[in-house]
Coordinates of C-alpha atoms in Angstrom, one line a residue:
M1 CA -64.2 86.1 47.7
K2 CA -65.6 82.7 48.9
A3 CA -63.5 79.9 50.2
R4 CA -63.8 77.0 48.3
K5 CA -65.7 74.4 50.3
T6 CA -63.7 71.2 50.9
K7 CA -65.8 68.0 50.4
A8 CA -65.5 65.5 52.6
Q9 CA -64.8 62.0 52.0
G10 CA -67.6 60.3 50.4
E11 CA -68.9 63.6 48.8
E12 CA -66.7 63.7 45.6
G13 CA -68.6 63.9 42.3
L14 CA -69.3 61.3 39.9
R15 CA -66.2 61.5 38.0
Q16 CA -63.8 61.5 40.5
S17 CA -65.8 58.6 41.9
M18 CA -65.3 57.0 38.7
S19 CA -61.5 57.7 38.6
W20 CA -60.9 55.8 41.5
L21 CA -63.3 52.7 40.3
H22 CA -61.5 52.9 36.9
T23 CA -57.9 52.7 38.5
W24 CA -58.5 49.9 40.8
A25 CA -60.8 47.9 38.1
G26 CA -58.3 48.1 35.8
L27 CA -55.1 47.3 38.2
I28 CA -56.3 44.5 40.3
F29 CA -56.8 42.1 37.5
G30 CA -54.7 44.0 34.9
W31 CA -52.1 41.3 34.3
V32 CA -54.4 38.7 33.9
L33 CA -56.3 40.7 31.3
Y34 CA -53.2 41.9 29.6
A35 CA -52.4 38.0 29.2
M36 CA -56.0 37.2 28.0
F37 CA -56.0 40.0 25.5
L38 CA -52.5 38.9 23.9
T39 CA -53.6 35.6 23.2
G40 CA -57.1 36.4 22.5
T41 CA -55.5 38.7 19.7
L42 CA -53.2 35.6 18.6
A43 CA -56.3 33.3 18.5
F44 CA -57.7 35.1 15.6
F45 CA -55.1 33.5 13.4
R46 CA -55.5 30.0 15.3
P47 CA -55.9 27.9 11.9
E48 CA -52.8 29.6 10.7
I49 CA -50.5 29.4 13.6
T50 CA -51.5 25.8 13.9
A51 CA -50.3 25.6 10.0
W52 CA -46.9 27.3 10.7
M53 CA -46.2 24.8 13.6
Q54 CA -46.6 22.1 11.6
P55 CA -44.5 22.8 8.6
E56 CA -44.3 19.4 7.3
I57 CA -47.9 19.1 6.3
Q58 CA -49.0 20.9 3.2
A59 CA -52.1 20.1 1.6
S60 CA -54.7 21.7 -0.6
P61 CA -58.6 21.7 0.3
A62 CA -61.1 19.7 -1.6
A63 CA -65.0 20.2 -2.4
S64 CA -66.9 19.5 0.8
A65 CA -68.8 16.4 -0.6
Q66 CA -66.0 15.0 -2.0
A67 CA -64.0 15.4 1.1
V68 CA -66.8 14.0 3.4
D69 CA -66.9 10.6 1.4
R70 CA -63.3 10.3 1.7
A71 CA -63.8 11.0 5.5
Q72 CA -66.5 8.3 5.7
R73 CA -64.6 5.6 4.1
Y74 CA -61.7 6.0 6.7
L75 CA -64.2 6.0 9.5
N76 CA -65.9 2.8 8.2
E77 CA -62.7 1.4 8.0
H78 CA -61.0 2.5 11.0
A79 CA -64.1 3.3 13.6
P80 CA -66.8 1.1 12.4
D81 CA -68.0 0.8 16.3
A82 CA -67.7 4.4 17.2
K83 CA -70.4 5.9 19.3
R84 CA -70.5 9.2 17.2
W85 CA -68.2 10.5 14.4
F86 CA -67.4 14.4 14.0
I87 CA -66.3 15.1 10.2
T88 CA -65.2 19.1 9.5
P89 CA -64.6 19.7 5.7
P90 CA -61.9 21.4 4.8
S91 CA -61.6 25.2 4.0
N92 CA -59.4 27.7 2.7
R93 CA -57.9 28.4 6.2
E94 CA -57.9 24.5 7.3
P95 CA -56.8 22.5 4.2
L96 CA -57.0 19.4 6.2
I97 CA -60.3 17.5 7.0
Q98 CA -60.4 17.0 10.7
L99 CA -62.1 13.8 12.1
L100 CA -62.9 13.1 15.9
Y101 CA -64.8 10.0 16.7
Q102 CA -65.7 8.5 20.4
V103 CA -64.7 4.9 21.0
P104 CA -67.5 3.1 22.9
K105 CA -65.5 1.8 25.8
P106 CA -62.8 4.4 26.9
R107 CA -60.0 3.4 29.4
P108 CA -60.7 4.7 33.2
G109 CA -60.0 8.3 33.1
E110 CA -60.2 8.9 29.6
R111 CA -63.2 10.5 27.5
G112 CA -62.3 8.1 24.7
F113 CA -62.4 10.9 21.8
V114 CA -59.9 10.2 18.8
R115 CA -58.5 13.2 16.4
V116 CA -57.4 12.2 13.1
K117 CA -56.5 14.7 10.0
L118 CA -56.9 13.3 6.6
D119 CA -55.5 14.5 3.4
P120 CA -58.4 15.7 1.3
Q121 CA -57.0 14.6 -1.8
S122 CA -55.8 11.3 -1.1
G123 CA -57.8 10.6 2.2
Q124 CA -54.8 9.3 3.9
A125 CA -54.3 10.1 7.6
V126 CA -51.5 12.8 7.9
T127 CA -49.3 13.3 10.8
G128 CA -47.4 16.3 11.6
R129 CA -45.0 16.9 14.9
E130 CA -47.2 16.9 18.2
T131 CA -48.3 20.4 19.0
R132 CA -51.2 22.3 20.2
G133 CA -50.7 25.1 17.9
G134 CA -53.1 27.9 17.7
D135 CA -55.4 26.3 20.1
F136 CA -53.4 26.9 23.0
F137 CA -53.8 30.8 22.9
Y138 CA -57.9 30.2 22.0
R139 CA -58.0 27.8 25.2
F140 CA -55.6 30.0 27.4
H141 CA -57.7 33.1 26.3
F142 CA -60.7 31.9 28.4
E143 CA -59.5 29.2 30.6
L144 CA -56.2 30.2 31.4
E145 CA -54.7 27.0 31.2
T146 CA -56.7 26.0 34.5
A147 CA -58.7 23.4 35.2
F148 CA -62.5 23.3 34.4
P149 CA -64.5 25.5 35.5
W150 CA -62.2 27.7 37.7
G151 CA -60.0 29.2 34.7
R152 CA -63.3 30.4 33.4
W153 CA -64.8 31.9 36.6
L154 CA -61.7 33.5 36.7
A155 CA -61.6 34.5 32.9
S156 CA -65.3 35.8 33.3
I157 CA -64.5 38.0 36.8
A158 CA -61.6 39.2 35.1
G159 CA -63.9 40.1 32.0
M160 CA -66.4 42.0 34.7
F161 CA -63.5 44.1 36.0
M162 CA -62.3 44.9 32.5
L163 CA -66.1 46.1 31.3
V164 CA -66.2 48.1 34.8
A165 CA -62.9 49.9 33.8
I166 CA -63.9 50.7 30.3
I167 CA -67.2 52.4 31.3
S168 CA -65.6 54.2 34.2
G169 CA -62.9 55.4 31.9
I170 CA -65.1 56.6 29.5
I171 CA -66.9 58.9 32.4
T172 CA -63.6 59.8 34.0
H173 CA -61.6 61.1 31.0
K174 CA -63.5 64.6 30.2
K175 CA -61.6 65.3 27.0
I176 CA -61.0 61.5 26.0
F177 CA -61.7 62.1 22.4
T178 CA -60.0 65.5 22.1
D179 CA -56.9 63.9 23.8
F180 CA -57.1 61.2 21.2
F181 CA -55.5 63.7 18.7
T182 CA -53.1 64.8 21.3
F183 CA -49.7 62.5 21.5
R184 CA -46.6 63.3 23.1
P185 CA -44.3 60.9 23.5
G186 CA -41.1 63.3 23.7
K187 CA -42.5 64.7 27.0
G188 CA -41.9 61.3 28.8
G189 CA -43.0 60.5 32.0
Q190 CA -46.8 60.4 32.8
R191 CA -47.7 62.6 30.2
A192 CA -46.6 60.4 27.6
W193 CA -48.1 57.4 29.1
M194 CA -51.7 59.2 29.5
D195 CA -51.4 60.1 26.0
G196 CA -50.5 56.7 24.7
H197 CA -53.5 55.2 26.8
N198 CA -56.0 57.7 25.6
A199 CA -55.0 57.0 21.9
L200 CA -55.2 53.3 22.4
S201 CA -58.4 53.3 24.5
V202 CA -60.3 55.7 21.9
L203 CA -59.1 53.8 18.9
G204 CA -60.7 50.8 19.6
L205 CA -63.1 51.7 21.9
P206 CA -66.4 50.5 19.9
F207 CA -64.0 47.2 19.8
H208 CA -63.1 46.9 23.2
L209 CA -66.9 47.1 24.8
M210 CA -67.9 44.4 22.3
I211 CA -65.4 42.1 22.9
T212 CA -65.6 42.1 26.8
F213 CA -69.4 42.0 27.1
S214 CA -69.7 39.8 24.7
G215 CA -67.1 37.5 25.9
L216 CA -69.5 37.7 29.0
V217 CA -72.4 36.6 27.2
L218 CA -70.6 33.6 26.0
F219 CA -70.8 32.5 29.6
M220 CA -73.9 33.5 30.8
V221 CA -75.2 30.1 31.0
M222 CA -72.5 29.5 33.4
L223 CA -72.5 32.7 35.3
M224 CA -76.5 33.0 35.5
P225 CA -77.4 29.5 35.5
A226 CA -80.6 30.2 37.7
G227 CA -83.2 30.4 34.7
I228 CA -82.0 27.3 33.7
H229 CA -82.5 25.7 36.8
A230 CA -86.1 27.3 37.3
V231 CA -87.4 26.0 33.5
Y232 CA -85.4 22.6 33.0
E233 CA -84.9 19.7 35.3
N234 CA -81.1 19.4 34.4
P235 CA -78.7 21.6 32.2
R236 CA -78.6 18.7 29.5
Q237 CA -82.2 19.6 28.6
Y238 CA -81.4 23.1 28.0
T239 CA -78.6 22.2 25.9
D240 CA -81.0 19.5 23.8
E241 CA -83.2 22.3 22.9
A242 CA -80.8 25.3 22.7
F243 CA -78.4 23.5 20.5
K244 CA -80.3 21.0 18.8
S245 CA -77.5 20.4 16.6
F246 CA -75.5 19.0 19.3
K247 CA -78.6 16.8 20.6
I248 CA -77.1 13.1 21.6
T249 CA -80.0 10.3 20.3
P250 CA -79.9 7.1 21.8
P251 CA -79.1 3.8 19.4
L252 CA -81.5 1.1 18.8
N253 CA -79.2 -1.8 19.0
Q254 CA -80.2 -3.0 15.4
P255 CA -77.3 -3.0 12.8
A256 CA -77.9 -1.4 9.8
P257 CA -75.6 0.5 7.2
T258 CA -75.4 4.5 7.2
V259 CA -76.4 6.1 4.2
P260 CA -73.6 7.8 1.9
L261 CA -72.7 11.3 3.5
A262 CA -71.5 13.0 0.2
P263 CA -75.2 13.2 -1.2
L264 CA -76.8 14.5 2.5
V265 CA -73.9 17.4 2.1
A266 CA -74.4 18.3 -1.6
Q267 CA -78.3 18.2 -0.7
A268 CA -77.7 20.7 2.4
E269 CA -75.3 22.9 0.2
Q270 CA -77.8 23.5 -2.6
H271 CA -80.5 24.2 0.2
W272 CA -78.4 26.8 2.3
Q273 CA -76.4 28.4 -1.0
G274 CA -73.4 27.9 1.5
R275 CA -71.1 25.3 3.0
V276 CA -71.3 22.9 5.2
G277 CA -69.5 23.4 8.4
R278 CA -69.6 19.9 10.4
V279 CA -71.2 16.9 9.7
T280 CA -72.1 14.5 13.0
V281 CA -73.4 11.1 13.0
N282 CA -75.0 9.7 16.1
N283 CA -74.7 6.0 16.4
P284 CA -73.0 5.1 13.1
G285 CA -74.0 1.5 11.5
D286 CA -77.3 1.6 13.5
A287 CA -80.8 1.5 12.6
G288 CA -81.0 4.5 15.0
A289 CA -78.2 6.5 13.4
I290 CA -79.0 10.3 12.9
V291 CA -76.9 12.5 10.6
T292 CA -76.7 16.2 11.7
L293 CA -75.2 18.4 9.0
V294 CA -74.5 22.3 10.5
R295 CA -73.6 25.4 8.3
N296 CA -70.2 26.7 8.2
A297 CA -69.8 29.3 11.0
A298 CA -67.9 31.5 8.6
D299 CA -71.0 31.9 6.3
G300 CA -72.7 34.8 8.6
V301 CA -72.3 36.8 11.8
S302 CA -74.7 34.8 13.5
Y303 CA -73.7 31.4 12.8
G304 CA -70.8 31.3 15.6
R305 CA -72.6 29.0 17.9
L306 CA -76.1 28.6 16.4
A307 CA -75.7 27.7 12.8
P308 CA -78.7 26.6 10.7
Y309 CA -78.7 22.9 10.5
M310 CA -80.3 19.8 8.8
R311 CA -81.3 16.6 10.1
F312 CA -81.4 13.1 8.5
N313 CA -82.1 9.3 9.1
G314 CA -78.8 8.0 9.2
A315 CA -80.3 4.6 7.8
T316 CA -82.7 6.0 5.2
G317 CA -81.3 9.3 4.6
E318 CA -85.1 10.8 5.0
L319 CA -84.9 14.3 6.5
L320 CA -85.9 14.5 9.7
E321 CA -86.1 18.2 10.7
G322 CA -83.9 21.3 9.8
E323 CA -83.8 25.3 10.9
D324 CA -82.8 27.9 8.7
E325 CA -84.7 30.9 10.3
L326 CA -83.8 31.8 13.8
S327 CA -85.9 33.7 16.1
A328 CA -85.0 37.6 16.8
T329 CA -83.6 36.7 20.2
V330 CA -81.5 33.9 19.2
Q331 CA -80.1 35.5 16.2
T332 CA -79.1 38.6 18.6
A333 CA -77.3 36.4 20.5
G334 CA -76.0 34.7 17.9
V335 CA -74.7 37.8 16.4
I336 CA -73.1 38.9 20.0
T337 CA -71.0 35.6 20.1
G338 CA -70.1 35.4 16.5
L339 CA -68.8 39.1 16.5
H340 CA -66.4 38.2 19.6
L341 CA -65.5 34.9 17.6
G342 CA -64.9 37.0 14.8
L343 CA -65.1 33.3 12.6
F344 CA -66.9 35.2 9.6
A345 CA -63.8 37.7 9.0
E346 CA -62.4 37.5 5.8
P347 CA -58.5 38.5 5.6
L348 CA -59.1 42.3 5.7
L349 CA -61.3 42.2 8.2
R350 CA -59.4 39.5 10.7
W351 CA -56.6 41.5 10.3
L352 CA -58.6 44.8 11.6
Y353 CA -59.6 42.5 14.5
F354 CA -55.9 41.6 15.3
L355 CA -54.7 45.5 15.1
V356 CA -57.6 46.6 17.0
S357 CA -57.3 43.8 19.8
L358 CA -53.5 44.6 19.7
A359 CA -54.5 48.1 20.8
G360 CA -56.3 46.7 23.4
T361 CA -53.2 44.8 24.7
G362 CA -51.6 48.0 24.6
M363 CA -54.5 49.9 26.5
V364 CA -54.0 47.3 29.3
G365 CA -50.3 47.5 29.3
T366 CA -50.3 51.2 29.2
G367 CA -52.9 51.5 31.7
L368 CA -50.5 49.5 34.3
V369 CA -47.4 51.6 33.6
L370 CA -49.9 54.6 34.1
W371 CA -50.6 53.5 37.7
I372 CA -46.9 53.6 38.9
A373 CA -46.3 56.9 37.0
K374 CA -49.1 58.7 38.9
R375 CA -48.2 56.7 42.0
R376 CA -44.3 57.8 42.0
Q377 CA -45.2 61.4 41.8
K378 CA -47.4 61.3 44.9
A379 CA -45.2 59.1 46.9
R380 CA -44.9 60.2 50.2
P381 CA -40.9 60.4 51.2
G382 CA -39.8 57.4 53.6
D383 CA -43.3 55.5 53.1
A384 CA -42.0 51.8 53.5
R385 CA -45.2 50.4 52.6
E386 CA -45.8 52.8 49.6
A387 CA -42.2 51.9 48.5
F388 CA -43.0 48.2 48.9
S389 CA -46.4 48.4 46.8
L390 CA -44.7 50.4 43.9
R391 CA -41.8 47.9 43.5
L392 CA -44.6 45.0 43.8
V393 CA -46.4 46.8 40.9
D394 CA -43.6 47.7 38.8
G395 CA -41.9 44.3 38.7
L396 CA -45.1 42.5 37.8
N397 CA -45.8 45.1 34.9
A398 CA -42.3 44.6 33.8
G399 CA -42.3 40.6 34.1
T400 CA -46.0 40.1 32.6
I401 CA -45.8 43.0 29.9
A402 CA -42.4 41.9 28.3
G403 CA -42.5 38.2 30.1
V404 CA -45.9 37.2 28.0
V405 CA -44.6 38.1 24.8
F406 CA -41.0 36.7 25.6
G407 CA -43.0 33.7 26.6
V408 CA -45.1 33.7 23.1
A409 CA -41.5 33.6 21.2
A410 CA -40.5 31.0 23.7
F411 CA -43.6 28.7 22.7
F412 CA -42.7 28.6 18.9
L413 CA -39.0 28.5 19.6
A414 CA -39.8 25.5 21.1
N415 CA -41.9 24.1 18.7
R416 CA -38.8 24.5 16.1
L417 CA -36.2 23.0 18.6
L418 CA -37.8 20.4 20.2
P419 CA -37.1 17.0 18.3
A420 CA -40.1 16.5 16.1
E421 CA -40.7 12.5 17.5
M422 CA -40.4 13.9 21.1
P423 CA -43.4 12.3 22.9
G424 CA -45.4 14.9 24.8
R425 CA -43.4 17.7 23.1
Q426 CA -46.7 19.9 22.8
V427 CA -46.5 19.8 26.9
W428 CA -42.9 20.9 26.9
E429 CA -44.0 24.0 24.2
V430 CA -46.6 25.2 27.0
R431 CA -44.0 24.7 29.7
A432 CA -41.4 26.9 27.6
F433 CA -44.1 29.4 27.5
F434 CA -44.7 29.5 31.3
S435 CA -41.3 29.2 32.0
A436 CA -40.0 32.0 30.1
W437 CA -43.1 34.3 31.7
A438 CA -41.9 33.2 35.1
L439 CA -38.2 34.0 34.6
S440 CA -38.9 37.6 33.3
L441 CA -40.8 37.9 36.5
V442 CA -38.0 36.9 38.6
Y443 CA -35.6 38.6 36.7
A444 CA -38.0 41.8 37.0
F445 CA -37.9 41.7 40.8
L446 CA -34.1 40.5 41.1
F447 CA -33.1 43.8 38.9
Q448 CA -35.1 46.3 39.5
R449 CA -33.0 49.0 37.9
R450 CA -32.6 47.2 34.5
K451 CA -35.7 45.3 34.6
W452 CA -37.7 47.3 31.8
P453 CA -35.0 47.7 29.1
D454 CA -33.5 44.3 29.8
L455 CA -36.7 42.5 29.8
L456 CA -38.2 44.2 26.5
A457 CA -34.8 43.6 24.7
V458 CA -35.1 40.3 25.3
A459 CA -38.8 39.5 24.1
A460 CA -37.3 41.5 20.6
V461 CA -34.6 39.3 20.2
A462 CA -36.7 36.5 20.9
L463 CA -39.1 37.5 18.6
A464 CA -36.5 38.1 15.7
L465 CA -35.0 34.6 16.3
V466 CA -38.3 32.8 15.4
P467 CA -38.2 33.3 11.8
V468 CA -34.4 32.7 11.9
V469 CA -34.6 29.6 13.6
N470 CA -37.2 28.7 11.3
A471 CA -35.1 29.2 8.4
F472 CA -32.5 26.8 9.9
T473 CA -34.9 24.1 11.1
T474 CA -37.3 23.8 7.8
S475 CA -37.5 24.9 3.9
R476 CA -40.3 27.2 4.4
H477 CA -38.6 30.1 5.0
L478 CA -39.2 33.8 4.0
G479 CA -36.7 33.5 1.1
V480 CA -38.9 30.2 0.0
S481 CA -42.6 31.6 1.2
L482 CA -42.5 34.9 -0.4
P483 CA -41.5 34.1 -3.6
A484 CA -44.1 31.1 -3.7
G485 CA -46.8 32.9 -2.2
D486 CA -47.2 31.0 0.9
W487 CA -48.7 33.8 2.8
V488 CA -49.3 31.7 6.0
M489 CA -45.5 30.9 6.5
A490 CA -44.5 34.6 5.0
G491 CA -47.1 36.5 6.9
F492 CA -46.4 34.7 10.5
D493 CA -42.8 35.4 10.2
M494 CA -43.1 39.1 9.3
T495 CA -45.3 39.7 11.8
C496 CA -42.8 38.2 14.2
L497 CA -39.8 40.7 12.8
A498 CA -42.3 43.6 13.3
G499 CA -43.1 42.8 16.7
A500 CA -39.3 42.4 17.3
A501 CA -38.8 46.0 15.7
L502 CA -41.7 47.5 18.1
F503 CA -40.2 45.8 21.3
G504 CA -36.9 46.8 20.1
W505 CA -37.9 50.2 20.1
M506 CA -39.8 50.2 23.2
A507 CA -36.3 48.8 25.0
R508 CA -34.4 51.6 23.6
R509 CA -36.7 54.3 25.1
A510 CA -36.8 52.3 28.2
A511 CA -32.8 52.4 28.4
K512 CA -32.8 56.1 27.9
A513 CA -35.7 57.1 30.1
P514 CA -33.1 56.9 33.4
A515 CA -30.6 59.3 31.7
R516 CA -33.7 61.7 30.6
A517 CA -34.9 61.4 33.9
S518 CA -31.5 62.4 35.8
A519 CA -30.7 65.1 33.1
K520 CA -34.1 66.9 33.7
A521 CA -33.5 66.6 37.3
R522 CA -30.1 68.2 37.2
A523 CA -31.5 71.1 34.9
G524 CA -34.6 72.1 37.3
K525 CA -32.2 71.7 41.0
P526 CA -30.7 74.9 41.9
A527 CA -27.2 74.4 43.5
A528 CA -26.9 74.1 46.9
G529 CA -27.0 77.4 49.0
K530 CA -27.8 79.3 46.1
P531 CA -31.1 81.6 45.4
V532 CA -33.4 81.0 42.7
A533 CA -34.4 84.2 40.5
G534 CA -34.3 86.5 43.6
K535 CA -36.1 83.9 46.0
P536 CA -34.9 83.1 49.3
V537 CA -33.2 79.8 49.8
A538 CA -36.0 77.5 51.7
A539 CA -34.8 75.7 54.9
P540 CA -34.5 71.7 54.4
S541 CA -37.9 70.4 55.2
V542 CA -38.3 68.2 58.6
S543 CA -40.6 65.6 56.8
S544 CA -37.8 65.1 54.1
H545 CA -35.6 63.5 56.6
V546 CA -35.8 59.9 57.8
A547 CA -34.6 58.1 60.8
G548 CA -30.7 56.8 60.1
A549 CA -30.6 59.0 56.7
A550 CA -27.4 61.3 56.2
P551 CA -28.2 65.1 57.2
G552 CA -29.6 66.8 53.7
S553 CA -30.4 63.1 52.0
V554 CA -34.1 62.7 51.1
A555 CA -35.8 59.0 51.2
Y556 CA -38.0 58.4 48.0
E557 CA -39.2 55.3 46.3
P558 CA -36.4 54.6 43.5
R559 CA -37.4 55.5 40.3
G560 CA -35.8 52.4 38.8
D561 CA -35.7 52.4 35.1
T562 CA -39.6 52.5 34.0
P563 CA -39.9 54.1 30.5

């Protein structure tokens, strides 16, 4: 019988090499990826979250042409000297008219853009409590609340590591599809976490590949600018050619009234047999005014960034140019980015996006915990550096997996508990998010033994409190929203309760984990000095003792309370 040949370092097979790569690619940016996945999941319901966070605003949408006409009247009165107007007609998801205009002479340090929301029926400005709403999760997802462009670079690098982790994971797991149908939570420990990680990974594997790759494509201009620099003198030329609907045109400095916008909107919608998503007016009130209409991004998968457009002379109403049919290359890029943004998704598909993306969040979280479970089994007794690394990673895991969820709940609770007229309250909502996350990390390192059950329980209680506090602070609680069919408010509250139930279950499992581990250890450990099934009693290993330890004791990394 031939002896098995021991492979030298570096001679391991492809699967073993990919296992190492999968482990470390997933761990290095794992905590950032977890936060990105969770906030990106919430961002699929960005308008609905904003509506919940401004309960005093209630409106019903109107026809696009009618809404644009009312918006133009408002802008003619309040912003006649603005350099540009941006009008977003109402929709079923965002029933208010969204206005943005650029003042001609902004203050030093300001970009000079003013945002206004109008009631589609009355045309009057609507004011609600200051909040960033769902836009906070949307921006955090790809900017990490960090100054431009560093947050986008960090998110992109994390996305690259995620793509490497997914591909190497597919190669590493030989029976990944078979393991998808094998889930044994009762076994606990590494086996249960491995089963859960495999199931969550395979459940949305095509989605995870798509969402990660398309996220990188969204930033390809920033990540790979060499081609643009080789062809164009400056990035603005590329932007004007690639995104023609955003092109900035100079004024003629000759006063002239801007034509009514409503007939142009009606003309465009009849031509497209679809909805107008945005109206842009460059140089309103000038003979060089240009009106650009862009089709609603929700009308097609590929319209996320490059939707069809029509451009008119703002002084005469003459059609100057338009683009309906996009090239194959542009359409491919549009589909990739459109799939990532999910703006086209109707309610059922949007919920599918939400659930599969939530599975991706769980995939990252279980992967982080699995790293600890594996390393604890292989931990060398008495290795102080290894013990420190295990405590560090386990603390980051608990403080992030439970802490980010606690932060989300704190963000919502701050929206209800802070005074509605408080200046700068949107800043304090964001501070509540980061404060809750930071406190969770501190607690995780201070209380090693209890961190998992305690932090998971805190996240569960905080989520459960959201609909309760909403009931005490507004009149649009579940008792009212459910009978009235107000599914934005009711759906939000019920989702928080479902999240609370999930984290409550996780906290209960985590609380029982140390007791189960101790019981198994006692059941499998023979009494001192007694043989086991005819086997001789082995003498204590010298390696099991460390300096300063009592005779017979074993130094090991404390298991803590990791579930």
